[in-house]
Amino acid sequence: MNDTFIKWFMGINTFLLRLSRGRIGGRLGTQTILLLETTGRKSGQPRVIPIAYFFHEGVYLIVASNWGKDKNADWYLNLQKQPRATLTVNGKIIPVEARDAQEEEYNRLWKFVTAQHPPYLHYQQMAKRHIPIVVFQPVG
């Protein structure tokens, strides 16, 4: 997908999600969308993006597929430096701590997310990197 189109679309979707408290833009096809706010690893400034998620076994999951690109997305790199983040789901603000799923947990969650959204299998074939699954545990 064209990077310019993706940025344009994400900006509009962020606006609609905020304006409607998740009623508009909260679903794209079969995927549910939330707003992820991270702290920029270089700037220290808040960064917000709309992104697909799963709620599974009491935690939020985001697949760091970056559309199958060979590099990790900025939001993922931001979380590596500062794992505290905020999710906005249907207008509800949720402080979270992020971590990568590891080993057996990763394998179990990969089966779950690819069953829910098979294009992740194609993204994994395209990418020359391991695609992380980020687990977001609510805090506070």
Short mmCIF file of N, CA, C and O in Angstrom, two decimals:
data_model
loop_
_atom_site.label_atom_id
_atom_site.label_comp_id
_atom_site.label_asym_id
_atom_site.label_seq_id
_atom_site.Cartn_x
_atom_site.Cartn_y
_atom_site.Cartn_z
N MET A 1 0.84 -1.18 0.00
CA MET A 1 0.00 0.00 0.00
C MET A 1 0.88 1.25 0.00
O MET A 1 1.92 1.28 0.63
N ASN A 2 0.45 2.28 -0.65
CA ASN A 2 1.17 3.54 -0.76
C ASN A 2 1.24 4.22 0.61
O ASN A 2 0.21 4.43 1.27
N ASP A 3 2.45 4.62 1.05
CA ASP A 3 2.63 5.24 2.36
C ASP A 3 1.84 6.54 2.52
O ASP A 3 1.31 6.82 3.59
N THR A 4 1.76 7.34 1.47
CA THR A 4 1.03 8.60 1.53
C THR A 4 -0.45 8.34 1.77
O THR A 4 -1.08 8.99 2.61
N PHE A 5 -1.00 7.36 1.06
CA PHE A 5 -2.41 7.01 1.25
C PHE A 5 -2.64 6.50 2.67
O PHE A 5 -3.62 6.88 3.32
N ILE A 6 -1.75 5.65 3.16
CA ILE A 6 -1.89 5.09 4.51
C ILE A 6 -1.91 6.22 5.54
O ILE A 6 -2.78 6.25 6.42
N LYS A 7 -0.98 7.17 5.45
CA LYS A 7 -0.93 8.29 6.41
C LYS A 7 -2.20 9.14 6.33
O LYS A 7 -2.75 9.55 7.34
N TRP A 8 -2.66 9.41 5.11
CA TRP A 8 -3.88 10.19 4.91
C TRP A 8 -5.07 9.47 5.54
O TRP A 8 -5.85 10.06 6.29
N PHE A 9 -5.21 8.19 5.23
CA PHE A 9 -6.32 7.39 5.74
C PHE A 9 -6.28 7.31 7.27
O PHE A 9 -7.30 7.46 7.94
N MET A 10 -5.09 7.10 7.83
CA MET A 10 -4.97 7.00 9.28
C MET A 10 -5.33 8.31 9.97
O MET A 10 -5.95 8.31 11.03
N GLY A 11 -4.97 9.43 9.35
CA GLY A 11 -5.33 10.73 9.92
C GLY A 11 -6.83 10.94 9.96
O GLY A 11 -7.39 11.40 10.96
N ILE A 12 -7.50 10.61 8.86
CA ILE A 12 -8.96 10.73 8.81
C ILE A 12 -9.61 9.78 9.81
O ILE A 12 -10.55 10.15 10.52
N ASN A 13 -9.12 8.54 9.87
CA ASN A 13 -9.72 7.57 10.79
C ASN A 13 -9.52 7.99 12.24
O ASN A 13 -10.44 7.85 13.06
N THR A 14 -8.37 8.55 12.57
CA THR A 14 -8.13 9.05 13.93
C THR A 14 -9.15 10.14 14.27
O THR A 14 -9.76 10.12 15.34
N PHE A 15 -9.34 11.08 13.36
CA PHE A 15 -10.30 12.16 13.56
C PHE A 15 -11.71 11.61 13.80
O PHE A 15 -12.40 12.01 14.73
N LEU A 16 -12.13 10.67 12.94
CA LEU A 16 -13.47 10.10 13.06
C LEU A 16 -13.65 9.31 14.36
O LEU A 16 -14.70 9.38 15.01
N LEU A 17 -12.63 8.53 14.73
CA LEU A 17 -12.71 7.77 15.97
C LEU A 17 -12.86 8.70 17.18
O LEU A 17 -13.66 8.43 18.07
N ARG A 18 -12.08 9.76 17.21
CA ARG A 18 -12.17 10.71 18.34
C ARG A 18 -13.52 11.42 18.35
O ARG A 18 -14.15 11.53 19.40
N LEU A 19 -13.93 11.91 17.20
CA LEU A 19 -15.17 12.67 17.10
C LEU A 19 -16.39 11.84 17.52
O LEU A 19 -17.27 12.32 18.22
N SER A 20 -16.40 10.57 17.11
CA SER A 20 -17.57 9.71 17.33
C SER A 20 -17.44 8.80 18.55
O SER A 20 -18.31 7.98 18.80
N ARG A 21 -16.33 8.91 19.27
CA ARG A 21 -16.04 8.03 20.41
C ARG A 21 -16.09 6.56 19.99
O ARG A 21 -16.63 5.71 20.68
N GLY A 22 -15.53 6.30 18.82
CA GLY A 22 -15.39 4.93 18.34
C GLY A 22 -16.54 4.40 17.51
O GLY A 22 -16.45 3.29 16.99
N ARG A 23 -17.61 5.16 17.37
CA ARG A 23 -18.75 4.66 16.60
C ARG A 23 -18.49 4.69 15.10
O ARG A 23 -19.00 3.88 14.36
N ILE A 24 -17.68 5.66 14.65
CA ILE A 24 -17.29 5.72 13.23
C ILE A 24 -15.80 5.43 13.14
O ILE A 24 -15.00 6.08 13.82
N GLY A 25 -15.44 4.46 12.34
CA GLY A 25 -14.04 4.10 12.17
C GLY A 25 -13.55 3.04 13.13
O GLY A 25 -12.41 2.62 13.06
N GLY A 26 -14.43 2.58 14.02
CA GLY A 26 -14.05 1.57 14.99
C GLY A 26 -14.05 0.15 14.43
O GLY A 26 -13.58 -0.77 15.08
N ARG A 27 -14.58 0.01 13.22
CA ARG A 27 -14.57 -1.27 12.52
C ARG A 27 -14.19 -1.01 11.07
O ARG A 27 -14.75 -0.14 10.42
N LEU A 28 -13.24 -1.78 10.59
CA LEU A 28 -12.88 -1.74 9.17
C LEU A 28 -12.91 -3.18 8.68
O LEU A 28 -12.05 -3.98 9.04
N GLY A 29 -13.94 -3.49 7.93
CA GLY A 29 -14.13 -4.89 7.52
C GLY A 29 -14.38 -5.73 8.74
O GLY A 29 -15.25 -5.43 9.55
N THR A 30 -13.58 -6.76 8.91
CA THR A 30 -13.73 -7.66 10.06
C THR A 30 -12.89 -7.22 11.26
O THR A 30 -12.96 -7.84 12.31
N GLN A 31 -12.11 -6.17 11.09
CA GLN A 31 -11.20 -5.76 12.17
C GLN A 31 -11.79 -4.64 13.02
O GLN A 31 -12.49 -3.76 12.52
N THR A 32 -11.46 -4.70 14.31
CA THR A 32 -11.83 -3.63 15.22
C THR A 32 -10.61 -2.72 15.38
O THR A 32 -9.47 -3.17 15.37
N ILE A 33 -10.88 -1.42 15.53
CA ILE A 33 -9.83 -0.41 15.52
C ILE A 33 -9.87 0.38 16.83
O ILE A 33 -10.94 0.76 17.31
N LEU A 34 -8.69 0.63 17.38
CA LEU A 34 -8.55 1.49 18.55
C LEU A 34 -7.54 2.57 18.22
O LEU A 34 -6.88 2.54 17.18
N LEU A 35 -7.41 3.54 19.13
CA LEU A 35 -6.35 4.53 19.02
C LEU A 35 -5.24 4.16 20.00
O LEU A 35 -5.51 3.94 21.18
N LEU A 36 -4.03 4.09 19.50
CA LEU A 36 -2.85 3.78 20.30
C LEU A 36 -2.03 5.06 20.44
O LEU A 36 -1.64 5.65 19.43
N GLU A 37 -1.79 5.47 21.67
CA GLU A 37 -0.94 6.63 21.92
C GLU A 37 0.35 6.17 22.57
O GLU A 37 0.33 5.56 23.64
N THR A 38 1.45 6.43 21.90
CA THR A 38 2.78 6.12 22.41
C THR A 38 3.54 7.42 22.61
O THR A 38 3.09 8.49 22.21
N THR A 39 4.72 7.31 23.22
CA THR A 39 5.61 8.46 23.35
C THR A 39 6.71 8.29 22.31
O THR A 39 7.38 7.25 22.26
N GLY A 40 6.89 9.31 21.47
CA GLY A 40 7.91 9.26 20.42
C GLY A 40 9.28 9.01 21.02
O GLY A 40 9.70 9.70 21.95
N ARG A 41 9.97 8.01 20.51
CA ARG A 41 11.27 7.62 21.07
C ARG A 41 12.34 8.69 20.87
O ARG A 41 13.28 8.76 21.65
N LYS A 42 12.22 9.51 19.85
CA LYS A 42 13.19 10.58 19.60
C LYS A 42 12.68 11.92 20.10
O LYS A 42 13.41 12.67 20.73
N SER A 43 11.41 12.21 19.82
CA SER A 43 10.85 13.53 20.16
C SER A 43 10.35 13.64 21.59
O SER A 43 10.29 14.74 22.14
N GLY A 44 9.94 12.50 22.17
CA GLY A 44 9.31 12.54 23.48
C GLY A 44 7.88 13.05 23.43
O GLY A 44 7.24 13.19 24.47
N GLN A 45 7.36 13.30 22.23
CA GLN A 45 6.01 13.82 22.05
C GLN A 45 5.00 12.68 21.89
O GLN A 45 5.35 11.61 21.41
N PRO A 46 3.73 12.93 22.26
CA PRO A 46 2.70 11.90 22.06
C PRO A 46 2.49 11.63 20.57
O PRO A 46 2.49 12.56 19.76
N ARG A 47 2.31 10.36 20.23
CA ARG A 47 2.04 9.92 18.86
C ARG A 47 0.81 9.03 18.91
O ARG A 47 0.76 8.07 19.69
N VAL A 48 -0.19 9.34 18.08
CA VAL A 48 -1.45 8.59 18.09
C VAL A 48 -1.71 8.02 16.71
O VAL A 48 -1.58 8.73 15.71
N ILE A 49 -2.07 6.73 16.68
CA ILE A 49 -2.45 6.09 15.41
C ILE A 49 -3.67 5.20 15.63
O ILE A 49 -3.83 4.61 16.70
N PRO A 50 -4.52 5.08 14.61
CA PRO A 50 -5.57 4.06 14.66
C PRO A 50 -4.95 2.74 14.22
O PRO A 50 -4.13 2.70 13.31
N ILE A 51 -5.32 1.68 14.90
CA ILE A 51 -4.71 0.38 14.58
C ILE A 51 -5.65 -0.75 14.97
O ILE A 51 -6.42 -0.63 15.92
N ALA A 52 -5.57 -1.83 14.19
CA ALA A 52 -6.41 -3.01 14.46
C ALA A 52 -5.95 -3.69 15.75
O ALA A 52 -4.75 -3.73 16.05
N TYR A 53 -6.91 -4.23 16.47
CA TYR A 53 -6.59 -4.92 17.72
C TYR A 53 -7.53 -6.09 17.94
O TYR A 53 -8.56 -6.23 17.28
N PHE A 54 -7.14 -6.90 18.91
CA PHE A 54 -7.96 -8.01 19.38
C PHE A 54 -8.03 -7.89 20.90
O PHE A 54 -7.04 -7.50 21.54
N PHE A 55 -9.16 -8.21 21.48
CA PHE A 55 -9.27 -8.34 22.93
C PHE A 55 -9.41 -9.83 23.20
O PHE A 55 -10.35 -10.47 22.72
N HIS A 56 -8.44 -10.39 23.92
CA HIS A 56 -8.38 -11.84 24.09
C HIS A 56 -7.81 -12.16 25.47
O HIS A 56 -6.75 -11.65 25.83
N GLU A 57 -8.54 -12.95 26.23
CA GLU A 57 -8.09 -13.40 27.55
C GLU A 57 -7.74 -12.22 28.47
O GLU A 57 -6.75 -12.26 29.20
N GLY A 58 -8.54 -11.15 28.40
CA GLY A 58 -8.39 -10.02 29.31
C GLY A 58 -7.31 -9.01 28.94
O GLY A 58 -7.05 -8.10 29.73
N VAL A 59 -6.68 -9.18 27.79
CA VAL A 59 -5.65 -8.23 27.35
C VAL A 59 -5.93 -7.79 25.91
O VAL A 59 -6.66 -8.46 25.18
N TYR A 60 -5.33 -6.69 25.53
CA TYR A 60 -5.42 -6.20 24.16
C TYR A 60 -4.19 -6.67 23.40
O TYR A 60 -3.09 -6.66 23.95
N LEU A 61 -4.40 -7.07 22.17
CA LEU A 61 -3.31 -7.55 21.32
C LEU A 61 -3.25 -6.71 20.05
O LEU A 61 -4.29 -6.43 19.46
N ILE A 62 -2.04 -6.34 19.66
CA ILE A 62 -1.83 -5.67 18.38
C ILE A 62 -0.70 -6.40 17.67
O ILE A 62 0.37 -6.63 18.26
N VAL A 63 -0.95 -6.77 16.43
CA VAL A 63 0.06 -7.44 15.61
C VAL A 63 0.88 -6.36 14.92
O VAL A 63 0.34 -5.52 14.20
N ALA A 64 2.19 -6.38 15.13
CA ALA A 64 3.09 -5.36 14.57
C ALA A 64 3.52 -5.76 13.16
O ALA A 64 4.71 -5.88 12.86
N SER A 65 2.54 -5.93 12.28
CA SER A 65 2.81 -6.41 10.93
C SER A 65 3.36 -5.33 10.01
O SER A 65 4.09 -5.63 9.06
N ASN A 66 3.00 -4.08 10.26
CA ASN A 66 3.40 -2.96 9.42
C ASN A 66 3.15 -3.26 7.95
O ASN A 66 3.99 -3.00 7.09
N TRP A 67 1.99 -3.86 7.67
CA TRP A 67 1.55 -4.17 6.30
C TRP A 67 2.52 -5.11 5.58
O TRP A 67 2.61 -5.09 4.36
N GLY A 68 3.30 -5.89 6.33
CA GLY A 68 4.25 -6.82 5.70
C GLY A 68 5.56 -6.19 5.28
O GLY A 68 6.37 -6.83 4.59
N LYS A 69 5.81 -4.96 5.71
CA LYS A 69 7.07 -4.30 5.37
C LYS A 69 8.22 -4.93 6.14
O LYS A 69 8.03 -5.56 7.17
N ASP A 70 9.45 -4.71 5.63
CA ASP A 70 10.63 -5.31 6.25
C ASP A 70 11.07 -4.62 7.53
O ASP A 70 11.90 -5.15 8.25
N LYS A 71 10.55 -3.44 7.81
CA LYS A 71 10.95 -2.75 9.05
C LYS A 71 9.75 -2.64 9.98
O LYS A 71 8.59 -2.62 9.54
N ASN A 72 10.07 -2.55 11.26
CA ASN A 72 9.02 -2.38 12.25
C ASN A 72 8.45 -0.96 12.16
O ASN A 72 9.16 -0.01 11.81
N ALA A 73 7.18 -0.83 12.50
CA ALA A 73 6.50 0.47 12.50
C ALA A 73 7.05 1.34 13.63
O ALA A 73 7.54 0.84 14.65
N ASP A 74 6.93 2.66 13.45
CA ASP A 74 7.41 3.60 14.47
C ASP A 74 6.74 3.36 15.82
O ASP A 74 7.38 3.46 16.86
N TRP A 75 5.43 3.07 15.81
CA TRP A 75 4.74 2.88 17.09
C TRP A 75 5.37 1.73 17.87
O TRP A 75 5.47 1.79 19.10
N TYR A 76 5.77 0.68 17.16
CA TYR A 76 6.39 -0.47 17.83
C TYR A 76 7.75 -0.07 18.41
O TYR A 76 8.07 -0.42 19.55
N LEU A 77 8.54 0.66 17.64
CA LEU A 77 9.85 1.12 18.13
C LEU A 77 9.68 2.06 19.32
O LEU A 77 10.48 2.00 20.27
N ASN A 78 8.64 2.89 19.29
CA ASN A 78 8.36 3.77 20.44
C ASN A 78 8.11 2.95 21.70
O ASN A 78 8.60 3.29 22.78
N LEU A 79 7.34 1.87 21.56
CA LEU A 79 7.03 1.03 22.72
C LEU A 79 8.25 0.30 23.25
O LEU A 79 8.32 -0.02 24.45
N GLN A 80 9.23 0.04 22.40
CA GLN A 80 10.46 -0.62 22.86
C GLN A 80 11.21 0.30 23.82
O GLN A 80 11.84 -0.16 24.77
N LYS A 81 11.13 1.60 23.58
CA LYS A 81 11.80 2.57 24.46
C LYS A 81 10.94 2.90 25.68
O LYS A 81 11.45 3.02 26.79
N GLN A 82 9.62 3.06 25.46
CA GLN A 82 8.70 3.41 26.56
C GLN A 82 7.45 2.54 26.44
O GLN A 82 6.57 2.82 25.64
N PRO A 83 7.38 1.46 27.25
CA PRO A 83 6.26 0.53 27.13
C PRO A 83 4.93 1.02 27.71
O PRO A 83 3.90 0.40 27.46
N ARG A 84 4.94 2.13 28.44
CA ARG A 84 3.68 2.69 28.92
C ARG A 84 3.00 3.39 27.76
O ARG A 84 3.63 4.15 27.02
N ALA A 85 1.71 3.13 27.58
CA ALA A 85 0.96 3.71 26.47
C ALA A 85 -0.48 3.90 26.91
O ALA A 85 -0.85 3.54 28.03
N THR A 86 -1.27 4.44 26.00
CA THR A 86 -2.70 4.62 26.25
C THR A 86 -3.47 4.10 25.05
O THR A 86 -3.11 4.38 23.91
N LEU A 87 -4.49 3.32 25.33
CA LEU A 87 -5.41 2.86 24.29
C LEU A 87 -6.72 3.61 24.48
O LEU A 87 -7.15 3.84 25.60
N THR A 88 -7.34 3.98 23.36
CA THR A 88 -8.69 4.53 23.41
C THR A 88 -9.57 3.57 22.63
O THR A 88 -9.39 3.40 21.41
N VAL A 89 -10.48 2.92 23.36
CA VAL A 89 -11.35 1.91 22.77
C VAL A 89 -12.79 2.36 22.98
O VAL A 89 -13.24 2.51 24.12
N ASN A 90 -13.48 2.62 21.87
CA ASN A 90 -14.87 3.09 21.94
C ASN A 90 -15.02 4.29 22.87
O ASN A 90 -15.96 4.36 23.66
N GLY A 91 -14.07 5.22 22.80
CA GLY A 91 -14.12 6.42 23.61
C GLY A 91 -13.58 6.26 25.02
O GLY A 91 -13.44 7.25 25.74
N LYS A 92 -13.28 5.05 25.44
CA LYS A 92 -12.76 4.80 26.79
C LYS A 92 -11.24 4.81 26.75
O LYS A 92 -10.62 4.10 25.96
N ILE A 93 -10.62 5.60 27.63
CA ILE A 93 -9.16 5.72 27.70
C ILE A 93 -8.63 4.70 28.70
O ILE A 93 -9.07 4.65 29.85
N ILE A 94 -7.67 3.88 28.24
CA ILE A 94 -7.15 2.78 29.05
C ILE A 94 -5.63 2.87 29.11
O ILE A 94 -4.94 2.65 28.11
N PRO A 95 -5.06 3.20 30.29
CA PRO A 95 -3.61 3.17 30.43
C PRO A 95 -3.14 1.71 30.41
O PRO A 95 -3.77 0.83 31.02
N VAL A 96 -2.04 1.44 29.69
CA VAL A 96 -1.56 0.07 29.53
C VAL A 96 -0.04 0.02 29.62
O VAL A 96 0.66 1.02 29.47
N GLU A 97 0.44 -1.19 29.84
CA GLU A 97 1.87 -1.52 29.77
C GLU A 97 2.00 -2.55 28.65
O GLU A 97 1.26 -3.53 28.61
N ALA A 98 2.93 -2.29 27.73
CA ALA A 98 3.10 -3.15 26.56
C ALA A 98 4.30 -4.08 26.73
O ALA A 98 5.31 -3.70 27.34
N ARG A 99 4.16 -5.26 26.16
CA ARG A 99 5.27 -6.21 26.10
C ARG A 99 5.06 -7.12 24.90
O ARG A 99 3.93 -7.31 24.45
N ASP A 100 6.15 -7.65 24.39
CA ASP A 100 6.06 -8.59 23.28
C ASP A 100 5.68 -9.97 23.79
O ASP A 100 6.21 -10.41 24.82
N ALA A 101 4.80 -10.64 23.08
CA ALA A 101 4.51 -12.05 23.39
C ALA A 101 5.77 -12.85 23.06
O ALA A 101 6.47 -12.55 22.08
N GLN A 102 6.05 -13.85 23.86
CA GLN A 102 7.26 -14.65 23.70
C GLN A 102 6.95 -16.14 23.61
O GLN A 102 5.99 -16.61 24.21
N GLU A 103 7.73 -16.85 22.86
CA GLU A 103 7.77 -18.31 22.78
C GLU A 103 6.39 -18.96 22.68
O GLU A 103 5.68 -18.74 21.71
N GLU A 104 6.02 -19.77 23.66
CA GLU A 104 4.75 -20.51 23.59
C GLU A 104 3.55 -19.58 23.55
O GLU A 104 2.58 -19.83 22.85
N GLU A 105 3.62 -18.50 24.33
CA GLU A 105 2.53 -17.52 24.30
C GLU A 105 2.40 -16.95 22.89
O GLU A 105 1.29 -16.83 22.35
N TYR A 106 3.53 -16.61 22.27
CA TYR A 106 3.50 -16.07 20.91
C TYR A 106 2.86 -17.08 19.95
O TYR A 106 1.98 -16.71 19.16
N ASN A 107 3.30 -18.32 20.01
CA ASN A 107 2.76 -19.35 19.11
C ASN A 107 1.25 -19.50 19.26
O ASN A 107 0.53 -19.60 18.27
N ARG A 108 0.77 -19.50 20.50
CA ARG A 108 -0.66 -19.62 20.77
C ARG A 108 -1.42 -18.40 20.25
O ARG A 108 -2.45 -18.52 19.58
N LEU A 109 -0.87 -17.20 20.49
CA LEU A 109 -1.53 -15.98 20.04
C LEU A 109 -1.46 -15.82 18.53
O LEU A 109 -2.41 -15.32 17.91
N TRP A 110 -0.36 -16.27 17.91
CA TRP A 110 -0.25 -16.20 16.45
C TRP A 110 -1.36 -17.04 15.80
O TRP A 110 -1.98 -16.60 14.84
N LYS A 111 -1.62 -18.22 16.34
CA LYS A 111 -2.71 -19.05 15.82
C LYS A 111 -4.05 -18.33 15.97
O LYS A 111 -4.88 -18.36 15.06
N PHE A 112 -4.24 -17.68 17.10
CA PHE A 112 -5.49 -16.95 17.34
C PHE A 112 -5.65 -15.80 16.35
O PHE A 112 -6.68 -15.68 15.70
N VAL A 113 -4.63 -14.93 16.24
CA VAL A 113 -4.78 -13.73 15.40
C VAL A 113 -4.87 -14.08 13.91
O VAL A 113 -5.60 -13.43 13.17
N THR A 114 -4.15 -15.11 13.47
CA THR A 114 -4.22 -15.48 12.05
C THR A 114 -5.54 -16.17 11.72
O THR A 114 -6.00 -16.08 10.58
N ALA A 115 -6.14 -16.83 12.70
CA ALA A 115 -7.47 -17.40 12.47
C ALA A 115 -8.51 -16.28 12.35
O ALA A 115 -9.45 -16.38 11.56
N GLN A 116 -8.31 -15.20 13.10
CA GLN A 116 -9.23 -14.06 13.06
C GLN A 116 -9.00 -13.20 11.82
O GLN A 116 -9.95 -12.63 11.28
N HIS A 117 -7.74 -13.09 11.41
CA HIS A 117 -7.39 -12.21 10.28
C HIS A 117 -6.27 -12.86 9.46
O HIS A 117 -5.09 -12.57 9.65
N PRO A 118 -6.63 -13.77 8.55
CA PRO A 118 -5.64 -14.52 7.75
C PRO A 118 -4.62 -13.68 6.97
O PRO A 118 -3.52 -14.18 6.71
N PRO A 119 -4.89 -12.42 6.59
CA PRO A 119 -3.85 -11.66 5.88
C PRO A 119 -2.52 -11.55 6.64
O PRO A 119 -1.48 -11.33 6.02
N TYR A 120 -2.53 -11.73 7.96
CA TYR A 120 -1.27 -11.71 8.70
C TYR A 120 -0.31 -12.79 8.20
O TYR A 120 0.90 -12.61 8.22
N LEU A 121 -0.85 -13.91 7.75
CA LEU A 121 0.00 -14.98 7.20
C LEU A 121 0.72 -14.49 5.95
O LEU A 121 1.91 -14.77 5.75
N HIS A 122 0.02 -13.73 5.11
CA HIS A 122 0.64 -13.16 3.91
C HIS A 122 1.69 -12.12 4.29
O HIS A 122 2.78 -12.08 3.71
N TYR A 123 1.37 -11.28 5.27
CA TYR A 123 2.35 -10.28 5.72
C TYR A 123 3.62 -10.95 6.22
O TYR A 123 4.72 -10.47 5.97
N GLN A 124 3.48 -12.07 6.94
CA GLN A 124 4.66 -12.77 7.45
C GLN A 124 5.51 -13.29 6.29
O GLN A 124 6.73 -13.26 6.35
N GLN A 125 4.88 -13.77 5.23
CA GLN A 125 5.62 -14.23 4.06
C GLN A 125 6.35 -13.07 3.38
O GLN A 125 7.46 -13.25 2.89
N MET A 126 5.74 -11.90 3.35
CA MET A 126 6.34 -10.73 2.70
C MET A 126 7.51 -10.17 3.50
O MET A 126 8.52 -9.77 2.92
N ALA A 127 7.38 -10.14 4.80
CA ALA A 127 8.38 -9.49 5.66
C ALA A 127 9.60 -10.39 5.84
O ALA A 127 9.48 -11.60 5.96
N LYS A 128 10.74 -9.76 5.89
CA LYS A 128 11.99 -10.48 6.15
C LYS A 128 12.35 -10.34 7.63
O LYS A 128 13.52 -10.24 7.97
N ARG A 129 11.35 -10.31 8.46
CA ARG A 129 11.54 -10.16 9.91
C ARG A 129 10.45 -10.92 10.63
O ARG A 129 9.43 -11.27 10.06
N HIS A 130 10.69 -11.18 11.88
CA HIS A 130 9.68 -11.76 12.76
C HIS A 130 8.62 -10.68 13.00
O HIS A 130 8.95 -9.54 13.29
N ILE A 131 7.36 -11.04 12.89
CA ILE A 131 6.27 -10.08 13.17
C ILE A 131 5.85 -10.24 14.63
O ILE A 131 5.30 -11.28 15.01
N PRO A 132 6.11 -9.22 15.44
CA PRO A 132 5.76 -9.30 16.86
C PRO A 132 4.26 -9.19 17.10
O PRO A 132 3.52 -8.61 16.30
N ILE A 133 3.85 -9.77 18.20
CA ILE A 133 2.51 -9.54 18.73
C ILE A 133 2.73 -8.82 20.05
O ILE A 133 3.44 -9.32 20.94
N VAL A 134 2.14 -7.64 20.18
CA VAL A 134 2.30 -6.84 21.39
C VAL A 134 1.08 -7.06 22.26
O VAL A 134 -0.06 -6.95 21.82
N VAL A 135 1.35 -7.39 23.52
CA VAL A 135 0.32 -7.60 24.53
C VAL A 135 0.24 -6.34 25.38
O VAL A 135 1.25 -5.87 25.90
N PHE A 136 -0.97 -5.80 25.50
CA PHE A 136 -1.20 -4.58 26.29
C PHE A 136 -2.02 -4.94 27.51
O PHE A 136 -3.18 -5.31 27.38
N GLN A 137 -1.40 -4.82 28.67
CA GLN A 137 -2.05 -5.12 29.94
C GLN A 137 -2.53 -3.82 30.57
O GLN A 137 -1.72 -2.92 30.77
N PRO A 138 -3.83 -3.69 30.83
CA PRO A 138 -4.30 -2.48 31.51
C PRO A 138 -3.62 -2.32 32.87
O PRO A 138 -3.35 -3.31 33.58
N VAL A 139 -3.30 -1.07 33.23
CA VAL A 139 -2.68 -0.77 34.52
C VAL A 139 -3.53 0.25 35.25
O VAL A 139 -4.26 1.02 34.64
N GLY A 140 -3.36 0.25 36.57
CA GLY A 140 -4.06 1.25 37.38
C GLY A 140 -5.44 0.90 37.56
O GLY A 140 -6.43 1.25 37.81
#
